[in-house]
Amino acid sequence: MSTRADEATVASLGERELIRRIRSRVAPSPAWLPVGIGDDAAVVIPARGALEVIATDACVEGIHFDPRFSSFHDIGWKALAVNLSDLASMGAAPRLALLSLMLPDRLRLEDFDAILDGFFDLASRASVTLAGGNITRSPGPLAVDVTVTGSVRPRRVLTRAAAEPGHDIYVTGSVGAAAAGLGWLREGAGTSGTPESEGMAECVARYRRPDPRVRAGMLAGRNRAASAGMDLSDGLADAVRQIAEASGVGAVLDAASLPIPDAAARWFTAHGQDAVHAALAGGDDYELLLAVPRRARGRLATVVRQSRGVPFTRIGQFTAARELLVRRDGAAEPLPAGFAHFTR
């Protein structure tokens, strides 16, 4: 018995046909990928004179996304974006990706295709080649697991452990937008809902389809404009704390300098939240936090000019004292906690 196109599910098609469906969308392999999709493993020629940077992250339904709030295109995009953000924080240029899909039987074929649409849209934009992956049946939630590799020259890698007292703290873009966007969605607007305010619409878009700062991170590493870096997957406060702990330093942030969008600040305040604390603790922004030595300020200015309009904001400084503080209205207060799994 045939299945109508609008009723087809991944179970009705089968694993091999799903893989063929993916392969049909992959461009011819570059010369550095002599064996791609179709064998038990991919074969890759390393970039000459460069180090390989590898990152992996999974997006799990009910934890990292909710289909009520995000389209399947959004889900495919975000699954790759969160990994590209990790490469950006290390100063690496993306090369290839592996895509593993854990699919419930009930997933409609058109939704499967939409996940691929989102993934390949961002992969094309970031010059990422899909080299392989896996498809398996899931008895529970949908999960999209991505592994990415990138390349970076020796002595150009950005890690969390090289910040020093006196290094300035910079952040790209804005903070708090995604948290406010998710909050707006959770109020009941749903996937099809569109905020009346242009500012809140931008916050919702930042949650649904984050823009990984690939070029900015790559330039920061290549130009030695930063000593340390981290992406803001779990919030600005978490990133500051992680770099400070890895580097053995403290940090002082200036609340007035935080680039919090007006729409996000208004939403937090209207819902009884401290806008500064909410923006510091909220995750999903996928911006970059950079430690910049004073001697590198000129190199950072070059990075800013070449980053195609991405804002860079100085928000504080790393310190010799091991305290983590936020200065506001002349007083200092403890840095709030960021997001962490397995905590309530």
Short mmCIF file of C-alpha atoms in Angstrom, two decimals:
data_model
loop_
_atom_site.label_atom_id
_atom_site.label_comp_id
_atom_site.label_asym_id
_atom_site.label_seq_id
_atom_site.Cartn_x
_atom_site.Cartn_y
_atom_site.Cartn_z
CA MET A 1 0.00 0.00 0.00
CA SER A 2 1.44 3.37 -0.97
CA THR A 3 1.85 6.21 1.49
CA ARG A 4 0.71 9.71 0.64
CA ALA A 5 3.59 12.20 0.48
CA ASP A 6 2.14 14.31 3.28
CA GLU A 7 1.78 11.21 5.49
CA ALA A 8 5.21 9.66 4.84
CA THR A 9 7.44 9.17 7.86
CA VAL A 10 11.10 8.25 8.20
CA ALA A 11 10.01 4.74 9.23
CA SER A 12 8.10 4.30 5.97
CA LEU A 13 11.18 5.20 3.95
CA GLY A 14 13.87 3.26 5.82
CA GLU A 15 17.48 3.95 6.76
CA ARG A 16 19.12 3.31 3.39
CA GLU A 17 16.74 5.54 1.52
CA LEU A 18 17.19 8.29 4.11
CA ILE A 19 20.96 8.09 3.63
CA ARG A 20 20.52 8.26 -0.14
CA ARG A 21 18.33 11.30 0.41
CA ILE A 22 21.15 13.00 2.32
CA ARG A 23 23.85 11.99 -0.19
CA SER A 24 21.86 13.51 -3.05
CA ARG A 25 22.23 16.91 -1.42
CA VAL A 26 25.98 16.80 -0.81
CA ALA A 27 28.21 18.65 -3.28
CA PRO A 28 31.20 16.87 -4.83
CA SER A 29 33.94 16.35 -2.22
CA PRO A 30 36.87 18.79 -2.15
CA ALA A 31 40.33 17.46 -2.96
CA TRP A 32 41.22 17.20 0.73
CA LEU A 33 38.37 14.70 1.25
CA PRO A 34 39.35 11.66 -0.90
CA VAL A 35 36.78 9.40 0.80
CA GLY A 36 33.52 10.92 1.99
CA ILE A 37 30.00 9.56 2.44
CA GLY A 38 29.62 5.92 1.41
CA ASP A 39 32.40 4.11 3.30
CA ASP A 40 32.67 3.07 6.94
CA ALA A 41 34.64 6.22 7.67
CA ALA A 42 35.78 9.38 5.93
CA VAL A 43 39.40 9.94 4.88
CA VAL A 44 40.71 13.48 5.24
CA ILE A 45 43.96 15.14 4.21
CA PRO A 46 45.01 17.52 7.00
CA ALA A 47 45.44 21.18 6.15
CA ARG A 48 49.12 21.88 5.46
CA GLY A 49 50.93 23.41 8.43
CA ALA A 50 47.76 23.60 10.52
CA LEU A 51 46.34 21.97 13.62
CA GLU A 52 42.97 20.20 13.55
CA VAL A 53 40.32 21.46 15.96
CA ILE A 54 37.45 19.07 16.73
CA ALA A 55 34.16 19.82 18.49
CA THR A 56 30.92 17.93 19.03
CA ASP A 57 27.55 18.86 20.45
CA ALA A 58 24.09 17.29 20.48
CA CYS A 59 20.69 18.99 20.27
CA VAL A 60 18.05 16.93 22.08
CA GLU A 61 14.31 17.54 21.88
CA GLY A 62 12.95 18.84 25.17
CA ILE A 63 16.40 19.95 26.36
CA HIS A 64 17.90 22.10 23.61
CA PHE A 65 14.82 22.75 21.48
CA ASP A 66 11.05 22.51 21.55
CA PRO A 67 9.24 21.90 18.23
CA ARG A 68 6.46 24.18 19.47
CA PHE A 69 8.89 27.10 19.36
CA SER A 70 11.34 26.16 16.60
CA SER A 71 10.73 24.90 13.08
CA PHE A 72 12.55 21.81 11.87
CA HIS A 73 14.62 24.10 9.64
CA ASP A 74 15.62 26.00 12.80
CA ILE A 75 16.61 22.73 14.48
CA GLY A 76 18.90 21.67 11.63
CA TRP A 77 20.48 25.12 11.49
CA LYS A 78 21.04 25.34 15.22
CA ALA A 79 22.54 21.83 15.48
CA LEU A 80 25.37 22.96 13.22
CA ALA A 81 25.55 26.53 14.54
CA VAL A 82 26.33 25.52 18.12
CA ASN A 83 29.29 23.48 16.90
CA LEU A 84 30.59 26.18 14.58
CA SER A 85 30.47 28.55 17.54
CA ASP A 86 32.88 26.25 19.40
CA LEU A 87 35.31 26.35 16.46
CA ALA A 88 35.00 30.13 16.33
CA SER A 89 35.90 30.42 20.00
CA MET A 90 39.13 28.53 19.29
CA GLY A 91 40.04 30.73 16.31
CA ALA A 92 39.55 27.87 13.82
CA ALA A 93 38.26 27.90 10.24
CA PRO A 94 35.58 25.21 9.70
CA ARG A 95 36.26 22.32 7.29
CA LEU A 96 33.93 19.34 7.67
CA ALA A 97 31.01 18.02 9.65
CA LEU A 98 29.60 14.64 10.66
CA LEU A 99 25.83 14.45 11.14
CA SER A 100 24.19 11.82 13.37
CA LEU A 101 20.42 11.69 13.50
CA MET A 102 18.41 9.81 16.14
CA LEU A 103 14.92 9.72 14.65
CA PRO A 104 11.58 8.68 16.15
CA ASP A 105 9.46 6.51 13.84
CA ARG A 106 6.75 9.15 13.84
CA LEU A 107 8.96 11.90 12.36
CA ARG A 108 7.42 12.99 9.08
CA LEU A 109 9.57 12.85 5.98
CA GLU A 110 8.91 16.52 5.25
CA ASP A 111 10.22 17.40 8.71
CA PHE A 112 13.31 15.24 8.12
CA ASP A 113 13.91 17.19 4.90
CA ALA A 114 13.43 20.49 6.74
CA ILE A 115 16.13 19.52 9.25
CA LEU A 116 18.46 18.91 6.32
CA ASP A 117 17.43 22.24 4.77
CA GLY A 118 18.52 24.10 7.89
CA PHE A 119 21.74 22.14 8.25
CA PHE A 120 22.81 22.56 4.62
CA ASP A 121 21.80 26.23 4.49
CA LEU A 122 24.27 27.06 7.25
CA ALA A 123 26.87 24.56 5.98
CA SER A 124 26.89 26.32 2.61
CA ARG A 125 27.21 29.71 4.24
CA ALA A 126 30.10 28.55 6.45
CA SER A 127 31.87 26.50 3.72
CA VAL A 128 31.44 23.25 5.65
CA THR A 129 31.54 19.88 3.87
CA LEU A 130 29.40 17.01 5.17
CA ALA A 131 31.75 13.99 5.29
CA GLY A 132 29.51 11.36 6.86
CA GLY A 133 27.51 10.50 9.94
CA ASN A 134 24.89 8.07 11.14
CA ILE A 135 21.15 7.47 11.23
CA THR A 136 19.51 5.42 13.97
CA ARG A 137 16.01 4.85 15.29
CA SER A 138 15.12 6.57 18.55
CA PRO A 139 12.42 5.24 20.88
CA GLY A 140 12.33 8.62 22.57
CA PRO A 141 13.01 12.20 21.55
CA LEU A 142 14.51 13.48 18.34
CA ALA A 143 18.24 14.18 18.67
CA VAL A 144 20.63 15.77 16.20
CA ASP A 145 24.31 15.22 16.98
CA VAL A 146 26.98 17.05 15.01
CA THR A 147 30.77 16.80 15.02
CA VAL A 148 32.83 19.45 13.25
CA THR A 149 36.50 19.91 12.47
CA GLY A 150 38.39 23.07 11.67
CA SER A 151 41.96 24.16 11.09
CA VAL A 152 44.14 26.75 12.78
CA ARG A 153 47.82 27.61 12.58
CA PRO A 154 50.08 26.77 15.52
CA ARG A 155 50.29 29.57 18.08
CA ARG A 156 46.98 30.92 16.81
CA VAL A 157 44.72 28.66 18.91
CA LEU A 158 42.50 30.43 21.44
CA THR A 159 41.90 28.47 24.65
CA ARG A 160 40.34 29.33 28.00
CA ALA A 161 43.59 29.20 29.92
CA ALA A 162 45.63 32.18 28.69
CA ALA A 163 43.87 35.23 30.16
CA GLU A 164 46.05 37.37 32.41
CA PRO A 165 45.41 40.19 34.87
CA GLY A 166 44.94 43.41 32.94
CA HIS A 167 43.57 41.76 29.81
CA ASP A 168 40.40 43.47 28.64
CA ILE A 169 37.18 41.47 28.29
CA TYR A 170 35.35 41.88 25.00
CA VAL A 171 32.13 40.33 23.76
CA THR A 172 30.79 40.19 20.22
CA GLY A 173 27.22 41.10 19.30
CA SER A 174 24.71 41.33 22.13
CA VAL A 175 23.81 39.34 25.23
CA GLY A 176 20.41 38.37 26.62
CA ALA A 177 18.59 38.43 23.28
CA ALA A 178 18.11 34.67 22.98
CA ALA A 179 16.97 34.31 26.60
CA ALA A 180 14.38 37.04 26.12
CA GLY A 181 13.27 35.50 22.81
CA LEU A 182 12.80 32.10 24.42
CA GLY A 183 10.90 33.71 27.28
CA TRP A 184 8.56 35.39 24.81
CA LEU A 185 7.98 32.06 23.03
CA ARG A 186 7.28 30.23 26.28
CA GLU A 187 4.49 32.65 27.06
CA GLY A 188 2.45 30.81 24.47
CA ALA A 189 3.18 32.46 21.16
CA GLY A 190 4.26 29.17 19.56
CA THR A 191 6.17 28.47 16.37
CA SER A 192 3.96 30.56 14.10
CA GLY A 193 3.84 33.53 16.44
CA THR A 194 5.55 36.75 15.35
CA PRO A 195 6.24 39.53 17.85
CA GLU A 196 4.76 42.91 16.99
CA SER A 197 7.96 44.60 18.12
CA GLU A 198 10.86 44.47 15.65
CA GLY A 199 13.29 44.30 18.58
CA MET A 200 11.58 41.28 20.12
CA ALA A 201 11.34 39.64 16.69
CA GLU A 202 15.13 39.91 16.50
CA CYS A 203 15.42 38.31 19.95
CA VAL A 204 13.23 35.39 18.86
CA ALA A 205 15.29 34.99 15.69
CA ARG A 206 18.50 34.93 17.75
CA TYR A 207 17.11 32.04 19.79
CA ARG A 208 15.82 30.08 16.81
CA ARG A 209 18.77 30.58 14.46
CA PRO A 210 21.92 31.78 16.22
CA ASP A 211 24.61 33.34 14.05
CA PRO A 212 27.94 31.69 14.98
CA ARG A 213 30.75 34.26 14.85
CA VAL A 214 32.97 32.10 12.65
CA ARG A 215 34.74 34.90 10.82
CA ALA A 216 35.26 37.04 13.92
CA GLY A 217 36.76 34.15 15.89
CA MET A 218 38.99 33.05 13.01
CA LEU A 219 40.30 36.60 12.57
CA ALA A 220 40.88 37.04 16.30
CA GLY A 221 43.06 33.95 16.37
CA ARG A 222 44.82 34.58 13.06
CA ASN A 223 45.72 38.16 14.02
CA ARG A 224 46.67 37.26 17.61
CA ALA A 225 44.19 39.87 18.77
CA ALA A 226 43.06 37.76 21.74
CA SER A 227 44.80 35.59 24.31
CA ALA A 228 41.78 33.48 25.29
CA GLY A 229 38.25 32.86 24.08
CA MET A 230 35.00 31.03 24.72
CA ASP A 231 31.55 31.02 23.17
CA LEU A 232 28.43 32.02 25.08
CA SER A 233 26.41 28.82 24.81
CA ASP A 234 25.60 28.77 28.54
CA GLY A 235 25.64 32.51 29.13
CA LEU A 236 28.13 35.33 29.56
CA ALA A 237 28.50 34.75 33.30
CA ASP A 238 29.39 31.10 32.73
CA ALA A 239 31.99 32.00 30.08
CA VAL A 240 33.66 34.59 32.30
CA ARG A 241 33.77 32.10 35.16
CA GLN A 242 35.18 29.31 32.95
CA ILE A 243 37.98 31.46 31.53
CA ALA A 244 38.79 32.90 34.95
CA GLU A 245 39.04 29.46 36.54
CA ALA A 246 41.12 28.02 33.69
CA SER A 247 43.47 31.01 33.72
CA GLY A 248 43.73 31.48 37.47
CA VAL A 249 42.45 35.05 37.42
CA GLY A 250 39.46 37.06 38.57
CA ALA A 251 37.23 39.42 36.60
CA VAL A 252 35.30 42.64 37.00
CA LEU A 253 32.49 43.47 34.58
CA ASP A 254 30.90 46.88 34.00
CA ALA A 255 27.11 46.48 34.01
CA ALA A 256 26.60 49.72 32.08
CA SER A 257 28.77 48.43 29.21
CA LEU A 258 26.89 45.18 28.64
CA PRO A 259 25.37 45.16 25.10
CA ILE A 260 21.84 44.16 26.13
CA PRO A 261 19.25 44.86 23.40
CA ASP A 262 16.58 47.33 24.49
CA ALA A 263 13.80 44.86 23.67
CA ALA A 264 15.41 42.18 25.84
CA ALA A 265 15.95 44.58 28.74
CA ARG A 266 12.31 45.70 28.58
CA TRP A 267 11.08 42.11 28.51
CA PHE A 268 13.17 41.12 31.52
CA THR A 269 12.05 44.16 33.51
CA ALA A 270 8.37 43.67 32.60
CA HIS A 271 8.60 40.10 33.92
CA GLY A 272 10.13 41.03 37.25
CA GLN A 273 13.71 40.13 36.39
CA ASP A 274 16.87 42.14 36.85
CA ALA A 275 17.87 42.84 33.24
CA VAL A 276 21.62 42.73 33.97
CA HIS A 277 21.44 39.43 35.87
CA ALA A 278 19.10 37.88 33.30
CA ALA A 279 21.36 38.84 30.40
CA LEU A 280 24.46 37.57 32.21
CA ALA A 281 22.88 34.24 33.14
CA GLY A 282 20.87 33.57 29.98
CA GLY A 283 22.30 31.15 27.42
CA ASP A 284 21.91 30.48 23.69
CA ASP A 285 23.48 33.76 22.52
CA TYR A 286 26.47 31.98 20.90
CA GLU A 287 28.52 35.15 20.89
CA LEU A 288 32.27 35.15 21.64
CA LEU A 289 33.98 36.26 24.83
CA LEU A 290 37.59 37.33 24.24
CA ALA A 291 40.47 38.27 26.51
CA VAL A 292 42.45 41.03 24.78
CA PRO A 293 45.91 42.18 25.99
CA ARG A 294 46.41 45.93 25.86
CA ARG A 295 49.27 45.48 23.39
CA ALA A 296 46.81 43.77 21.04
CA ARG A 297 44.24 46.56 20.87
CA GLY A 298 45.50 47.66 17.46
CA ARG A 299 45.20 44.11 16.14
CA LEU A 300 41.68 43.89 17.56
CA ALA A 301 40.77 47.08 15.68
CA THR A 302 41.83 45.30 12.48
CA VAL A 303 39.65 42.32 13.38
CA VAL A 304 36.68 44.61 14.00
CA ARG A 305 37.12 46.27 10.61
CA GLN A 306 37.26 42.89 8.85
CA SER A 307 34.37 41.24 10.73
CA ARG A 308 31.64 42.57 8.43
CA GLY A 309 29.72 44.64 10.92
CA VAL A 310 29.89 42.37 13.99
CA PRO A 311 30.06 44.66 17.06
CA PHE A 312 32.81 44.18 19.67
CA THR A 313 32.19 45.69 23.11
CA ARG A 314 34.65 46.06 25.99
CA ILE A 315 32.74 44.98 29.10
CA GLY A 316 35.42 44.63 31.79
CA GLN A 317 38.83 43.32 32.71
CA PHE A 318 40.48 40.22 34.13
CA THR A 319 42.17 40.82 37.47
CA ALA A 320 44.80 39.36 39.78
CA ALA A 321 42.24 39.11 42.60
CA ARG A 322 40.32 35.85 42.19
CA GLU A 323 36.91 37.49 42.70
CA LEU A 324 34.24 37.58 39.99
CA LEU A 325 32.34 40.84 40.26
CA VAL A 326 29.90 43.09 38.43
CA ARG A 327 30.19 46.84 39.04
CA ARG A 328 26.93 48.76 38.90
CA ASP A 329 26.16 52.29 40.10
CA GLY A 330 29.47 52.48 41.95
CA ALA A 331 28.96 49.23 43.88
CA ALA A 332 30.30 45.72 43.28
CA GLU A 333 28.15 42.58 43.38
CA PRO A 334 28.95 38.90 42.77
CA LEU A 335 28.78 37.58 39.23
CA PRO A 336 25.59 35.47 38.86
CA ALA A 337 25.74 31.83 37.81
CA GLY A 338 25.22 30.75 34.21
CA PHE A 339 23.30 27.76 32.89
CA ALA A 340 24.50 24.26 33.82
CA HIS A 341 23.02 20.86 32.99
CA PHE A 342 21.83 18.62 35.87
CA THR A 343 21.14 21.59 38.13
CA ARG A 344 17.76 22.93 39.17
#
